[in-house]
PDB file of C-alpha atoms in Angstrom:
ATOM      1  CA  UNK A   1      28.486  23.523-155.949  1.00 63.00           C
ATOM      2  CA  UNK A   2      32.069  23.132-155.545  1.00 57.00           C
ATOM      3  CA  UNK A   3      33.570  20.482-156.885  1.00 58.00           C
ATOM      4  CA  UNK A   4      36.274  19.976-154.194  1.00 64.00           C
ATOM      5  CA  UNK A   5      33.540  19.008-151.934  1.00 68.00           C
ATOM      6  CA  UNK A   6      32.193  16.054-154.529  1.00 73.00           C
ATOM      7  CA  UNK A   7      35.476  14.843-153.886  1.00 73.00           C
ATOM      8  CA  UNK A   8      35.741  11.560-152.417  1.00 82.00           C
ATOM      9  CA  UNK A   9      31.561  10.954-153.241  1.00 89.00           C
ATOM     10  CA  UNK A  10      31.089  10.922-156.950  1.00 92.00           C
ATOM     11  CA  UNK A  11      31.302   6.630-156.556  1.00 94.00           C
ATOM     12  CA  UNK A  12      28.305   6.562-154.277  1.00 95.00           C
ATOM     13  CA  UNK A  13      26.481   9.586-156.732  1.00 95.00           C
ATOM     14  CA  UNK A  14      26.640   7.690-159.770  1.00 96.00           C
ATOM     15  CA  UNK A  15      26.023   3.956-157.931  1.00 97.00           C
ATOM     16  CA  UNK A  16      23.066   6.111-156.751  1.00 97.00           C
ATOM     17  CA  UNK A  17      21.516   6.783-160.466  1.00 97.00           C
ATOM     18  CA  UNK A  18      22.011   4.103-161.759  1.00 97.00           C
ATOM     19  CA  UNK A  19      19.757   1.981-158.660  1.00 96.00           C
ATOM     20  CA  UNK A  20      16.951   2.104-160.904  1.00 95.00           C
ATOM     21  CA  UNK A  21      17.706   2.020-164.641  1.00 95.00           C
ATOM     22  CA  UNK A  22      20.294   1.621-166.873  1.00 95.00           C
ATOM     23  CA  UNK A  23      21.664   4.616-168.164  1.00 95.00           C
ATOM     24  CA  UNK A  24      23.879   6.097-170.718  1.00 93.00           C
ATOM     25  CA  UNK A  25      26.536   8.741-169.715  1.00 90.00           C
ATOM     26  CA  UNK A  26      24.789  11.853-170.604  1.00 92.00           C
ATOM     27  CA  UNK A  27      21.305  10.726-169.154  1.00 94.00           C
ATOM     28  CA  UNK A  28      23.630  10.208-165.574  1.00 96.00           C
ATOM     29  CA  UNK A  29      24.929  13.484-166.028  1.00 94.00           C
ATOM     30  CA  UNK A  30      21.041  15.022-166.341  1.00 95.00           C
ATOM     31  CA  UNK A  31      20.236  12.697-163.487  1.00 96.00           C
ATOM     32  CA  UNK A  32      22.588  14.077-161.225  1.00 94.00           C
ATOM     33  CA  UNK A  33      21.550  17.734-162.306  1.00 94.00           C
ATOM     34  CA  UNK A  34      18.047  16.927-161.448  1.00 95.00           C
ATOM     35  CA  UNK A  35      17.979  15.233-158.601  1.00 94.00           C
ATOM     36  CA  UNK A  36      20.033  17.972-157.253  1.00 92.00           C
ATOM     37  CA  UNK A  37      17.703  20.522-158.536  1.00 93.00           C
ATOM     38  CA  UNK A  38      20.192  21.727-160.682  1.00 91.00           C
ATOM     39  CA  UNK A  39      22.631  22.040-157.693  1.00 90.00           C
ATOM     40  CA  UNK A  40      25.158  19.717-159.234  1.00 88.00           C
ATOM     41  CA  UNK A  41      26.857  20.077-162.697  1.00 87.00           C
ATOM     42  CA  UNK A  42      29.494  17.260-163.234  1.00 87.00           C
ATOM     43  CA  UNK A  43      31.185  17.877-166.651  1.00 86.00           C
ATOM     44  CA  UNK A  44      31.775  14.609-168.607  1.00 87.00           C
ATOM     45  CA  UNK A  45      35.582  15.195-167.963  1.00 88.00           C
ATOM     46  CA  UNK A  46      34.712  13.430-164.236  1.00 88.00           C
ATOM     47  CA  UNK A  47      32.184  10.973-164.723  1.00 92.00           C
ATOM     48  CA  UNK A  48      33.231   9.188-167.515  1.00 93.00           C
ATOM     49  CA  UNK A  49      36.559   8.390-166.118  1.00 94.00           C
ATOM     50  CA  UNK A  50      34.503   7.338-163.156  1.00 94.00           C
ATOM     51  CA  UNK A  51      32.301   4.791-164.469  1.00 96.00           C
ATOM     52  CA  UNK A  52      35.325   3.315-166.538  1.00 96.00           C
ATOM     53  CA  UNK A  53      37.038   3.014-162.553  1.00 96.00           C
ATOM     54  CA  UNK A  54      33.552   1.614-161.480  1.00 97.00           C
ATOM     55  CA  UNK A  55      32.571  -0.891-164.198  1.00 97.00           C
ATOM     56  CA  UNK A  56      36.432  -2.111-163.670  1.00 97.00           C
ATOM     57  CA  UNK A  57      35.556  -2.596-160.027  1.00 97.00           C
ATOM     58  CA  UNK A  58      33.030  -4.409-160.591  1.00 98.00           C
ATOM     59  CA  UNK A  59      30.169  -2.485-159.761  1.00 98.00           C
ATOM     60  CA  UNK A  60      28.742  -1.432-163.019  1.00 98.00           C
ATOM     61  CA  UNK A  61      28.404  -2.699-166.655  1.00 98.00           C
ATOM     62  CA  UNK A  62      27.979  -1.616-169.874  1.00 96.00           C
ATOM     63  CA  UNK A  63      26.878  -2.834-172.888  1.00 95.00           C
ATOM     64  CA  UNK A  64      26.201  -0.689-176.431  1.00 93.00           C
ATOM     65  CA  UNK A  65      22.921   0.407-177.341  1.00 83.00           C
ATOM     66  CA  UNK A  66      21.066   2.601-179.896  1.00 84.00           C
ATOM     67  CA  UNK A  67      19.320   5.600-178.278  1.00 74.00           C
ATOM     68  CA  UNK A  68      17.706   8.308-180.170  1.00 81.00           C
ATOM     69  CA  UNK A  69      19.284   7.019-183.343  1.00 87.00           C
ATOM     70  CA  UNK A  70      22.604   7.535-182.121  1.00 86.00           C
ATOM     71  CA  UNK A  71      25.138   4.630-180.537  1.00 91.00           C
ATOM     72  CA  UNK A  72      25.860   5.115-177.045  1.00 90.00           C
ATOM     73  CA  UNK A  73      27.427   3.022-174.028  1.00 94.00           C
ATOM     74  CA  UNK A  74      24.629   2.425-171.255  1.00 95.00           C
ATOM     75  CA  UNK A  75      25.769   1.131-167.602  1.00 97.00           C
ATOM     76  CA  UNK A  76      23.729  -0.560-165.231  1.00 97.00           C
ATOM     77  CA  UNK A  77      24.143  -1.634-161.670  1.00 97.00           C
ATOM     78  CA  UNK A  78      25.548  -5.393-161.431  1.00 98.00           C
ATOM     79  CA  UNK A  79      24.792  -6.951-157.793  1.00 97.00           C
ATOM     80  CA  UNK A  80      28.478  -5.885-156.055  1.00 97.00           C
ATOM     81  CA  UNK A  81      27.380  -2.083-157.443  1.00 97.00           C
ATOM     82  CA  UNK A  82      24.612  -2.492-155.324  1.00 97.00           C
ATOM     83  CA  UNK A  83      26.663  -3.925-152.338  1.00 97.00           C
ATOM     84  CA  UNK A  84      28.974  -1.226-152.956  1.00 97.00           C
ATOM     85  CA  UNK A  85      26.209   1.336-152.896  1.00 97.00           C
ATOM     86  CA  UNK A  86      24.940   0.190-149.110  1.00 96.00           C
ATOM     87  CA  UNK A  87      28.208   0.493-148.248  1.00 95.00           C
ATOM     88  CA  UNK A  88      28.500   4.353-149.756  1.00 93.00           C
ATOM     89  CA  UNK A  89      25.020   5.136-147.719  1.00 95.00           C
ATOM     90  CA  UNK A  90      26.069   3.414-144.619  1.00 95.00           C
ATOM     91  CA  UNK A  91      29.034   5.275-144.851  1.00 92.00           C
ATOM     92  CA  UNK A  92      27.739   8.467-145.730  1.00 92.00           C
ATOM     93  CA  UNK A  93      25.279   8.095-142.684  1.00 93.00           C
ATOM     94  CA  UNK A  94      28.090   7.818-140.560  1.00 93.00           C
ATOM     95  CA  UNK A  95      29.816  10.975-141.838  1.00 90.00           C
ATOM     96  CA  UNK A  96      27.103  13.515-142.077  1.00 91.00           C
ATOM     97  CA  UNK A  97      26.101  12.607-138.235  1.00 92.00           C
ATOM     98  CA  UNK A  98      29.737  13.255-137.210  1.00 92.00           C
ATOM     99  CA  UNK A  99      30.023  16.186-139.096  1.00 91.00           C
ATOM    100  CA  UNK A 100      26.820  17.759-138.525  1.00 92.00           C
ATOM    101  CA  UNK A 101      27.917  17.082-134.938  1.00 92.00           C
ATOM    102  CA  UNK A 102      30.377  19.477-135.059  1.00 93.00           C
ATOM    103  CA  UNK A 103      28.827  22.131-137.476  1.00 93.00           C
ATOM    104  CA  UNK A 104      25.104  22.731-135.184  1.00 89.00           C
ATOM    105  CA  UNK A 105      25.264  24.851-132.167  1.00 80.00           C
ATOM    106  CA  UNK A 106      25.833  22.813-128.677  1.00 78.00           C
ATOM    107  CA  UNK A 107      22.478  23.983-126.624  1.00 73.00           C
ATOM    108  CA  UNK A 108      24.205  25.267-123.240  1.00 67.00           C
ATOM    109  CA  UNK A 109      23.419  23.506-119.841  1.00 63.00           C
TER     110      UNK A 109
END
């Protein structure tokens, strides 16, 4: 998928992946790929700065954990992050509806 198509939606994607369980960075990348049926292959250089930005905004909290014998930073959604995710979903539905109404062929009367 074109990286430009993801611009502006990365925060929503990351918040959504972290909605049900804390994950470390690489597991987040794997979850994005799995949930997209392999279509999204987001580079670490995109994900980690976005995670730091979301943490600074108070939407994520992180802590160090040992995963498979390796020390990794694990991220989890905060209550503010859940609120932000709800707002992102609402905005996405509105956006998709508007774009869909333009792209879908109209029936003529």
